[in-house]
Coordinates of C-alpha atoms (C1' of nucleotides) in Angstrom, one line a residue:
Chain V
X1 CA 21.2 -8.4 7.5
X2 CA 19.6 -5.6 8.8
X3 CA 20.8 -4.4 12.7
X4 CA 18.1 -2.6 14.1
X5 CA 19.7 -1.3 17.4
X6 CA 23.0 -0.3 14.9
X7 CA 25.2 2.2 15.5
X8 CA 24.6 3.6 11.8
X9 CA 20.3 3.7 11.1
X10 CA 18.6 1.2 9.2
X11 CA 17.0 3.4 6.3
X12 CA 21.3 4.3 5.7
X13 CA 22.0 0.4 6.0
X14 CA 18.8 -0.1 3.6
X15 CA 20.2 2.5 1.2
X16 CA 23.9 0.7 1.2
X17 CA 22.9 -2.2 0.7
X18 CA 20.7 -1.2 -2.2
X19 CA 23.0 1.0 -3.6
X20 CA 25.3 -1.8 -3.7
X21 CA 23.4 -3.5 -6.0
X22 CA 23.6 -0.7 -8.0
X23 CA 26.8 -1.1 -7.9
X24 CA 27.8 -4.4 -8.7
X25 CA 24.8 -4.2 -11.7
X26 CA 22.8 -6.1 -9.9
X27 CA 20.0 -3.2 -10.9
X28 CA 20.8 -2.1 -14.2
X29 CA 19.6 1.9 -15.2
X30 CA 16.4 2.8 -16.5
X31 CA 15.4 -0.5 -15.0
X32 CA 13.4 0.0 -11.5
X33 CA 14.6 -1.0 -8.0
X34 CA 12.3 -3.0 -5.8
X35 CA 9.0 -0.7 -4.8
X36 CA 8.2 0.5 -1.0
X37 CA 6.8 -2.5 -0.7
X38 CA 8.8 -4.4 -1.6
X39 CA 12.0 -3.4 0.5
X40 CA 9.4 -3.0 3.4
X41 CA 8.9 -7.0 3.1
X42 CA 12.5 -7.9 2.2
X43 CA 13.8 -5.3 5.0
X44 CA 10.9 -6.0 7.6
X45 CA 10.4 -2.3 8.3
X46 CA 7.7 0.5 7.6
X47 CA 7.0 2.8 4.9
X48 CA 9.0 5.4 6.7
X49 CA 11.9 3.5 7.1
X50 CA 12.1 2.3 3.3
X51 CA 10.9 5.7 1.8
X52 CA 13.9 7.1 3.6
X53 CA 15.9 4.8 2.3
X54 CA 15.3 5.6 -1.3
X55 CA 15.4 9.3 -0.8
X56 CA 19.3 9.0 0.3
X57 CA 19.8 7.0 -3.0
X58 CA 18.0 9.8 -5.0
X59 CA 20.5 12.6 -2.8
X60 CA 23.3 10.4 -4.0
X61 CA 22.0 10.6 -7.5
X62 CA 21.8 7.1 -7.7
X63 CA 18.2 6.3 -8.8
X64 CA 15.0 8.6 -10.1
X65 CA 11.7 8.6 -9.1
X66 CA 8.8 8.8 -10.9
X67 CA 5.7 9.9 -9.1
X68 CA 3.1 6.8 -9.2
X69 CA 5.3 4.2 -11.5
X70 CA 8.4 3.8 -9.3
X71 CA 12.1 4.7 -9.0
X72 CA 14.6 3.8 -11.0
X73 CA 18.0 3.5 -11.6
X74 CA 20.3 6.8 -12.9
X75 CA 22.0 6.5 -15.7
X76 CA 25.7 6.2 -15.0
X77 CA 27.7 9.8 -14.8
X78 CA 29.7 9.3 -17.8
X79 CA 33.5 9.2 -16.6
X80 CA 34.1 12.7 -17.7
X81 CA 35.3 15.4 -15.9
X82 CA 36.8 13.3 -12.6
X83 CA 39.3 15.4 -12.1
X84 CA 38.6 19.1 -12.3
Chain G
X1 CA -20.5 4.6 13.6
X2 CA -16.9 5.4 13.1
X3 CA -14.6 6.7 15.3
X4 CA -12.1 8.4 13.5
X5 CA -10.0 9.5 16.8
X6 CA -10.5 6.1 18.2
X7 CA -8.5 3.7 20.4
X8 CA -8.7 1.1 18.0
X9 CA -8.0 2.4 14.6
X10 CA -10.4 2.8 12.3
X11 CA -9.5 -0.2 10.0
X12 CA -10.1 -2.8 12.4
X13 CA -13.7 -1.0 13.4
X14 CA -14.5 -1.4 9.9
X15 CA -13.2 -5.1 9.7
X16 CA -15.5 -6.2 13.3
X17 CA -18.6 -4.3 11.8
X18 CA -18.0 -6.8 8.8
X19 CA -17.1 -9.6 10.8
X20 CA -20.3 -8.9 12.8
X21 CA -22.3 -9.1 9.5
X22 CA -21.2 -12.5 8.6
X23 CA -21.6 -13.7 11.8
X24 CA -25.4 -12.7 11.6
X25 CA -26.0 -14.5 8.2
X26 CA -26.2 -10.7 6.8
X27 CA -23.7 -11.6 4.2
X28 CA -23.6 -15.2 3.4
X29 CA -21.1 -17.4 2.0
X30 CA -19.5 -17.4 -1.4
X31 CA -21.7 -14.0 -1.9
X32 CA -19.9 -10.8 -2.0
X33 CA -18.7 -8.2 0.4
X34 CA -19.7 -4.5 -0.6
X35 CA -16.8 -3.7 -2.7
X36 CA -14.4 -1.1 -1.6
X37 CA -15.5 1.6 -3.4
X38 CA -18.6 0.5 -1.2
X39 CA -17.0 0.6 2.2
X40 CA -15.0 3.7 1.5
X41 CA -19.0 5.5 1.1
X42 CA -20.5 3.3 3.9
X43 CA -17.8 4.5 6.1
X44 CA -16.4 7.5 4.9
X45 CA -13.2 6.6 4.7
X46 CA -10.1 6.6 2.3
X47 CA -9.8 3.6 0.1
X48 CA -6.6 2.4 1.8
X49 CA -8.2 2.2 4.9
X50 CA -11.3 0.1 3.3
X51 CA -8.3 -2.0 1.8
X52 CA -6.8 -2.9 5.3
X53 CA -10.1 -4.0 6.6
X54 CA -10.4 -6.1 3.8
X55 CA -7.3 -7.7 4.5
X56 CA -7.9 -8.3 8.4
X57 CA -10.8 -10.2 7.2
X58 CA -8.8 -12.2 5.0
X59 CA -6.1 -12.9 7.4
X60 CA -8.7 -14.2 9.8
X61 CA -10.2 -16.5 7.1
X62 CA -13.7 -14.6 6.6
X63 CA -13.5 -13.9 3.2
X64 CA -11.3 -14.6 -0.1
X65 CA -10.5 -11.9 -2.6
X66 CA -10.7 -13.3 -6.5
X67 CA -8.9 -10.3 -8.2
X68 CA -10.6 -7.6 -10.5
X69 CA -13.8 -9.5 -9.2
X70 CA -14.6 -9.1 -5.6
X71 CA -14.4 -10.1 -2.0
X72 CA -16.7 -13.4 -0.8
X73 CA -17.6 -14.6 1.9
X74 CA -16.1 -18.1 3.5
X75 CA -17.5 -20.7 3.5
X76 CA -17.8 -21.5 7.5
X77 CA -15.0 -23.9 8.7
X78 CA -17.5 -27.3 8.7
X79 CA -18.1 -28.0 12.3
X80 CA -15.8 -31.7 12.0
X81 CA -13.9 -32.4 14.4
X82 CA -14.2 -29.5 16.7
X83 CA -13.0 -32.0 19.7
X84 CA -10.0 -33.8 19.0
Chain Q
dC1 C1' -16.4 -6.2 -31.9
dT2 C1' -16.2 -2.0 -29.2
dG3 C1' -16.4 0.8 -25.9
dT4 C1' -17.6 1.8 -20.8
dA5 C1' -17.9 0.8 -16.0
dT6 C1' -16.5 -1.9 -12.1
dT7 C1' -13.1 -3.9 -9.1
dT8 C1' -8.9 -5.2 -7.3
dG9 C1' -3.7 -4.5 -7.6
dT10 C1' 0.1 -1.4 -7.2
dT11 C1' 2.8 2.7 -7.1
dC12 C1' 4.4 7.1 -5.0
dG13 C1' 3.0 11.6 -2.3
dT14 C1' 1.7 13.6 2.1
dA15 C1' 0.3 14.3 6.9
dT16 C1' -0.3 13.1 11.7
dG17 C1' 0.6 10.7 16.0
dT18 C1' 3.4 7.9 19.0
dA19 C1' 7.6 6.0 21.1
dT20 C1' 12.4 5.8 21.7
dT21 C1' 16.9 7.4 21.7
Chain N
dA1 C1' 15.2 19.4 21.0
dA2 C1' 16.2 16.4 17.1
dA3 C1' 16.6 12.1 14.7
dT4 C1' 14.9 7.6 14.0
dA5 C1' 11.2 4.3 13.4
dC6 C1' 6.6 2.6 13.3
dA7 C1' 1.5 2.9 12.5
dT8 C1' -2.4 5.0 10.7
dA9 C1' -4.9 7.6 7.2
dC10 C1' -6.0 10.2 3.1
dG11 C1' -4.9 11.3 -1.9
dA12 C1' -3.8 10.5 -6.8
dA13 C1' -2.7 7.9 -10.7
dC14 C1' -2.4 4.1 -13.5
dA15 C1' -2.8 -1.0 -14.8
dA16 C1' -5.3 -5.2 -15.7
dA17 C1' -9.1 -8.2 -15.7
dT18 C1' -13.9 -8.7 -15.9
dA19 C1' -18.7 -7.7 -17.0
dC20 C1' -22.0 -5.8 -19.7
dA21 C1' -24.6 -2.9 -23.0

DNA sequence: CTGTATTTGTTCGTATGTATT
DNA sequence: AAATACATACGAACAAATACA
């Protein structure tokens, strides 16, 4: 799933594929996404790599953090305002 | 004791000076290992790196952790069948 | 029964060092 | 020099189970 030697870097893979899920409502808001940890195991790379990960979902505005409990997923933007 | 600036990181020091303990009879089987609270004073370290010794010597069969109670001490693989 | 202390489990935050590209 | 990635190490906070006075 994950290339390692990829032309685009694995925490940006690790965010796509996460933010997919997102996405597609596999990971509903308000509810968390899987821990450091946890995308560490499922990913097979370090902390680094996965914290990384998360912070370009959090620069997308795709998921919140809180400090010491976990980061979840944003609330949708509400459709309004798509065009100026 | 410790060598913080060490070769070999500081987490497996702790984990052979425990190792070496059992071997000795020092801590004896199905009796506990100082907790990690313990180790983090004995050593001086951070409780994270008390936690990874702990988990070398569970990877390498020494001990067994029962949760919110303790690390023990294995008992020693029984000397059966040690040839063929 | 009711707290209090202990212990492991788990989370995110931060920093440093190393190696590779 | 900069970005990526891994490993190590410390810190802080909270949860949950257990033990005990």
């Amino acid at each position: 799933m994950i290339q390692p030697d990829a032309p685009i870097p694995v925490y940006l893979q690790i965010a796509n594929i996460v933010a997919g899920r997102i996405e597609r409502g596999e990971l509903l808001p308000n509810r968390p996404i899987p821990s450091e940890t946890q995308l560490r195991q499922e990913f097979g790379v370090a902390r680094d790599t996965a914290r990384h990960a998360v912070a370009v979902l959090r620069e997308r505005g795709l998921v919140f953090t809180v400090p010491q409990r976990g980061t979840y997923v944003a609330e949708k933007p509400t459709g309004r305002s798509m065009r100026s």
